[in-house]
Tab-separated table of C-alpha atoms in Angstrom:
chain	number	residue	atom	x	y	z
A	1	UNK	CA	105.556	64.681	54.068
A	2	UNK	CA	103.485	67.974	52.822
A	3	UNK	CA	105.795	71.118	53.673
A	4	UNK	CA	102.632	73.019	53.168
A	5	UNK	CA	101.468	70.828	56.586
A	6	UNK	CA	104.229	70.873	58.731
A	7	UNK	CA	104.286	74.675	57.733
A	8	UNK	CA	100.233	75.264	58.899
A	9	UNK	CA	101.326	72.686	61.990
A	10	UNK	CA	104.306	74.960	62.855
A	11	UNK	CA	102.714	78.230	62.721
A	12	UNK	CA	100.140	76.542	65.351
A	13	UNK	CA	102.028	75.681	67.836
A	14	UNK	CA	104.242	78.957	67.305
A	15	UNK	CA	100.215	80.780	68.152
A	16	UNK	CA	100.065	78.415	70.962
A	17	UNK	CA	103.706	78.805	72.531
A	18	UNK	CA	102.588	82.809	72.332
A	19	UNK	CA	99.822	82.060	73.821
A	20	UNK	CA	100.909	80.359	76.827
A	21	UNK	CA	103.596	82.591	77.583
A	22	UNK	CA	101.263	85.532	77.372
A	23	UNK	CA	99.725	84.208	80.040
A	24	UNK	CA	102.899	83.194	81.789
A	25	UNK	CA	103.402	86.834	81.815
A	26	UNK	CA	100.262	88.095	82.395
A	27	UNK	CA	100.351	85.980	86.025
A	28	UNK	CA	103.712	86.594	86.809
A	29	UNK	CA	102.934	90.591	86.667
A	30	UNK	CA	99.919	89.786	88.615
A	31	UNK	CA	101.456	87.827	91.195
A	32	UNK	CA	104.418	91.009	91.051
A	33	UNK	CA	101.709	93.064	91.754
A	34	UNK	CA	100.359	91.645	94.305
A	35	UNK	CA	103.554	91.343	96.250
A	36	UNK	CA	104.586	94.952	95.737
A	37	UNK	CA	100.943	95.554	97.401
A	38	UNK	CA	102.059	92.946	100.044
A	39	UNK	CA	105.554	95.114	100.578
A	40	UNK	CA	104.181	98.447	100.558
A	41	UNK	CA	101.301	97.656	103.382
A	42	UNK	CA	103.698	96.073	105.513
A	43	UNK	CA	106.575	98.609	105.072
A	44	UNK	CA	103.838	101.706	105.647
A	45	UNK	CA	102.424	100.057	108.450
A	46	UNK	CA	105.916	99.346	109.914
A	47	UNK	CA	106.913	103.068	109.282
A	48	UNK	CA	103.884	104.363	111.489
A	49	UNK	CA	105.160	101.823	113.937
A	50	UNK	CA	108.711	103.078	114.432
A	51	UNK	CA	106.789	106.895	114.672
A	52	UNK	CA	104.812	105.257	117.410
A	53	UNK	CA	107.732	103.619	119.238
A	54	UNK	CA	109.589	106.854	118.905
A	55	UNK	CA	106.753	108.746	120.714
A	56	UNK	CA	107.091	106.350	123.569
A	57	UNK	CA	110.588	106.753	124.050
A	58	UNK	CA	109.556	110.290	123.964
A	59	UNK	CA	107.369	109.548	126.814
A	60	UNK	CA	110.282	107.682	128.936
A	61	UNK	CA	112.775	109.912	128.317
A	62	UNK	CA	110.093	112.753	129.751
A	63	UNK	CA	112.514	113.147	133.339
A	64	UNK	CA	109.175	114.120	135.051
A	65	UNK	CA	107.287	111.060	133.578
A	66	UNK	CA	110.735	108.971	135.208
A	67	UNK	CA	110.451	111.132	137.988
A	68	UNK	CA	106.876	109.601	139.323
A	69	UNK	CA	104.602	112.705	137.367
A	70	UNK	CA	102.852	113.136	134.373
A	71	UNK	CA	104.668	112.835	131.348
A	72	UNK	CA	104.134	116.662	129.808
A	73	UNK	CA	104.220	114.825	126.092
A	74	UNK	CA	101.019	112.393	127.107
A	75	UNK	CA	99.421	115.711	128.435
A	76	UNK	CA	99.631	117.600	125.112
A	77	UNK	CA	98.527	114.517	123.222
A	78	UNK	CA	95.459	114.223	125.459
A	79	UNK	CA	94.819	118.187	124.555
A	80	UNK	CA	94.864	117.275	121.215
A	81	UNK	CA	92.162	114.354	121.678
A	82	UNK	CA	90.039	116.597	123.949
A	83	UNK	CA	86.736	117.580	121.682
A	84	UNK	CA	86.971	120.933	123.485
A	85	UNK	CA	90.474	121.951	122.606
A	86	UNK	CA	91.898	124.952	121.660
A	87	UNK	CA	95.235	125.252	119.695
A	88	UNK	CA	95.507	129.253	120.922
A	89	UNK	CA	95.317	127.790	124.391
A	90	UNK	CA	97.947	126.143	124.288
A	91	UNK	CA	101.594	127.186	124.771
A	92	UNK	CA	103.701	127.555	121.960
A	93	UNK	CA	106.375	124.920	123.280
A	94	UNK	CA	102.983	122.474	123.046
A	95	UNK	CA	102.012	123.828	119.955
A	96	UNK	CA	105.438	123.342	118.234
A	97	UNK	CA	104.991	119.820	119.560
A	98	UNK	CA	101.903	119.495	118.229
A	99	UNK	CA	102.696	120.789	114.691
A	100	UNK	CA	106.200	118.168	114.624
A	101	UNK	CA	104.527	115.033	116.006
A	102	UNK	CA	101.485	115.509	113.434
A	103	UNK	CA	103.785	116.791	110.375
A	104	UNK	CA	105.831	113.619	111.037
A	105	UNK	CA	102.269	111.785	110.992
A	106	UNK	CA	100.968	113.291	108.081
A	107	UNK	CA	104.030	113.179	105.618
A	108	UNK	CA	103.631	109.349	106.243
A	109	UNK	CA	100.195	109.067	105.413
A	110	UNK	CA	101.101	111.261	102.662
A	111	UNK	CA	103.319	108.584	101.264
A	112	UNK	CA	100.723	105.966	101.904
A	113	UNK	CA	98.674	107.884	99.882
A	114	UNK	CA	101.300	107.808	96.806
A	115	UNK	CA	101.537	104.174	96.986
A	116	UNK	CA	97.672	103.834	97.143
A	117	UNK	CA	97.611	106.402	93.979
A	118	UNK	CA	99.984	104.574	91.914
A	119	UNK	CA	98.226	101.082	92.513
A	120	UNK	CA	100.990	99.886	94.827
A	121	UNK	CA	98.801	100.097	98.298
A	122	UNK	CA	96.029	98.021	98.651
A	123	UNK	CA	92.803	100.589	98.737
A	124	UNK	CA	91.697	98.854	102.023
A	125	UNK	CA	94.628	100.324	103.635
A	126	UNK	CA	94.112	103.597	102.145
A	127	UNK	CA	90.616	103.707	103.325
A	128	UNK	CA	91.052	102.773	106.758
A	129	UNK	CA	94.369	105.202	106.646
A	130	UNK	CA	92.720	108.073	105.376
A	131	UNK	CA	89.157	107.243	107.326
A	132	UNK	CA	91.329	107.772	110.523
A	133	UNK	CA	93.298	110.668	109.466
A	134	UNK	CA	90.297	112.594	108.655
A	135	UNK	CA	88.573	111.501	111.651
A	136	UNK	CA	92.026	113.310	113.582
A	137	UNK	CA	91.170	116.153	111.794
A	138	UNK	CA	87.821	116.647	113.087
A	139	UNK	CA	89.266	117.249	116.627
A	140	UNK	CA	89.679	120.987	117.608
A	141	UNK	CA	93.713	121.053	117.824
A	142	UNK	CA	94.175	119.050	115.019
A	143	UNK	CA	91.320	120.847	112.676
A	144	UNK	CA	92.823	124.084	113.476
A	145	UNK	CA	96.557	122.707	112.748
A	146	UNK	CA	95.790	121.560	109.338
A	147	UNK	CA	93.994	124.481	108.135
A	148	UNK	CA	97.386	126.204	108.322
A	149	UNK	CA	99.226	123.172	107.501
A	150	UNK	CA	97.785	122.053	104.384
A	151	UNK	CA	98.557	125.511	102.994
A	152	UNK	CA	102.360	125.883	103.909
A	153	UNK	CA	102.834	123.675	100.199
A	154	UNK	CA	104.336	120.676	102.645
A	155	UNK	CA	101.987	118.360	101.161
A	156	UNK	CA	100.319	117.635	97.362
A	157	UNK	CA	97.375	119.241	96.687
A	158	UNK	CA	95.502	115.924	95.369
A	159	UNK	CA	96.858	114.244	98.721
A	160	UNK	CA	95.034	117.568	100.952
A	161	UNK	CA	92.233	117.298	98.580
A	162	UNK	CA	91.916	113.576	99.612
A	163	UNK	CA	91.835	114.244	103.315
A	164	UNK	CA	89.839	117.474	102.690
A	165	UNK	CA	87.161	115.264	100.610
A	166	UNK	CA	84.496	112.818	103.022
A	167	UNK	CA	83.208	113.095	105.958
A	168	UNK	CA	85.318	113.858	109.255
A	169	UNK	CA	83.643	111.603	112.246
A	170	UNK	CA	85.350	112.264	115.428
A	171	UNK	CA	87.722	109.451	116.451
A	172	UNK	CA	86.410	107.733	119.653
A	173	UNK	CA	88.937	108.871	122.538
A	174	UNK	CA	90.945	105.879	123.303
A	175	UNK	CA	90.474	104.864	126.979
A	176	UNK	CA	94.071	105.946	128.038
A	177	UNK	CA	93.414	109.058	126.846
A	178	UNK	CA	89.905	110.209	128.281
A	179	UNK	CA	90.237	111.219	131.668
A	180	UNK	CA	86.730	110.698	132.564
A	181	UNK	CA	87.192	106.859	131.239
A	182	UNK	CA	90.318	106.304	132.898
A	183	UNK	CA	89.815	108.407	136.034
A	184	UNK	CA	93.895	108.274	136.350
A	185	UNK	CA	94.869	111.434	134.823
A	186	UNK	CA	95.265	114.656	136.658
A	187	UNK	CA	93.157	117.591	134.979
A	188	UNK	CA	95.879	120.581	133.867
């Protein structure tokens, strides 16, 4: 046998054993990739969950929501959807309510939006995040909370200049919420 040939027949297999574990590699951080994706969606979208769970507890808890009335938290949340809203109307008990429920909110999204920024949230879920977020903001109560907000240093500034950037459509008033939909609320 030619040691010359071997030699040539090792080095080509050597090329193609490289080869083939590049691309071993180069799936495996794909597939990574696409799990950490997988993870971060479901763990944000779990974390807004818990918020929302821990508003409705909030709710029954409220002793004159338990009591047969209205619960005073549903009312303030229902100020904040109303397109004629005004933060300065409201008392400051409802307005510290307002800035705590929505900071909680907001720092959420906020880490949302780090995942998204780093490549670990899918941009679909960033979109539809974000596309919601500033469609909150567009309300009255909300508008006028964030314009303080967003300069108290709470947040980044490319994460404010994300929700500052696009358009802000008002959110359609869910059903439970608009008092003229509903015709179950009491007017305040």
């Amino acid at each position: 046998m030619n040691w010359e040939a071997i030699a040539a027949a090792s080095e080509v297999v050597g090329v193609i054993a490289v080869v083939i574990s590049l691309i071993y590699v180069a799936h495996e951080v794909r597939s990574n990739t696409k799990a950490l994706q997988a993870s971060a969606g479901f763990d944000s979208t779990q974390g807004m969950a818990s918020l929302n769970e821990g508003l409705v507890h909030a709710v029954l808890a409220d002793t004159e929501y338990q009591q047969g009335g209205e619960s005073r938290f549903m009312n303030v949340v229902a100020k904040v959807y109303d397109p004629t809203g005004s933060i300065e109307e409201m008392s400051l008990s409802d307005q510290a309510i307002v800035g705590l429920v929505n900071r909680a909110v907001f720092q959420r999204i906020e880490g949302e939006f780090y995942l998204y920024e780093h490549g670990f949230l899918d941009p679909s879920h960033w979109e539809a995040r974000s596309a919601w977020a500033r469609g909150f903001l567009a309300f009255p109560i909300p508008k006028a909370w964030w314009e303080g907000e967003s300069k108290q240093g709470v947040y980044r500034p490319s994460f404010v200049a994300a929700l500052n950037a696009g358009e802000k459509v008002p959110l359609k008033i869910p059903g439970w919420l608009n008092p003229e939909a509903s015709g179950s609320r009491q007017q305040d």
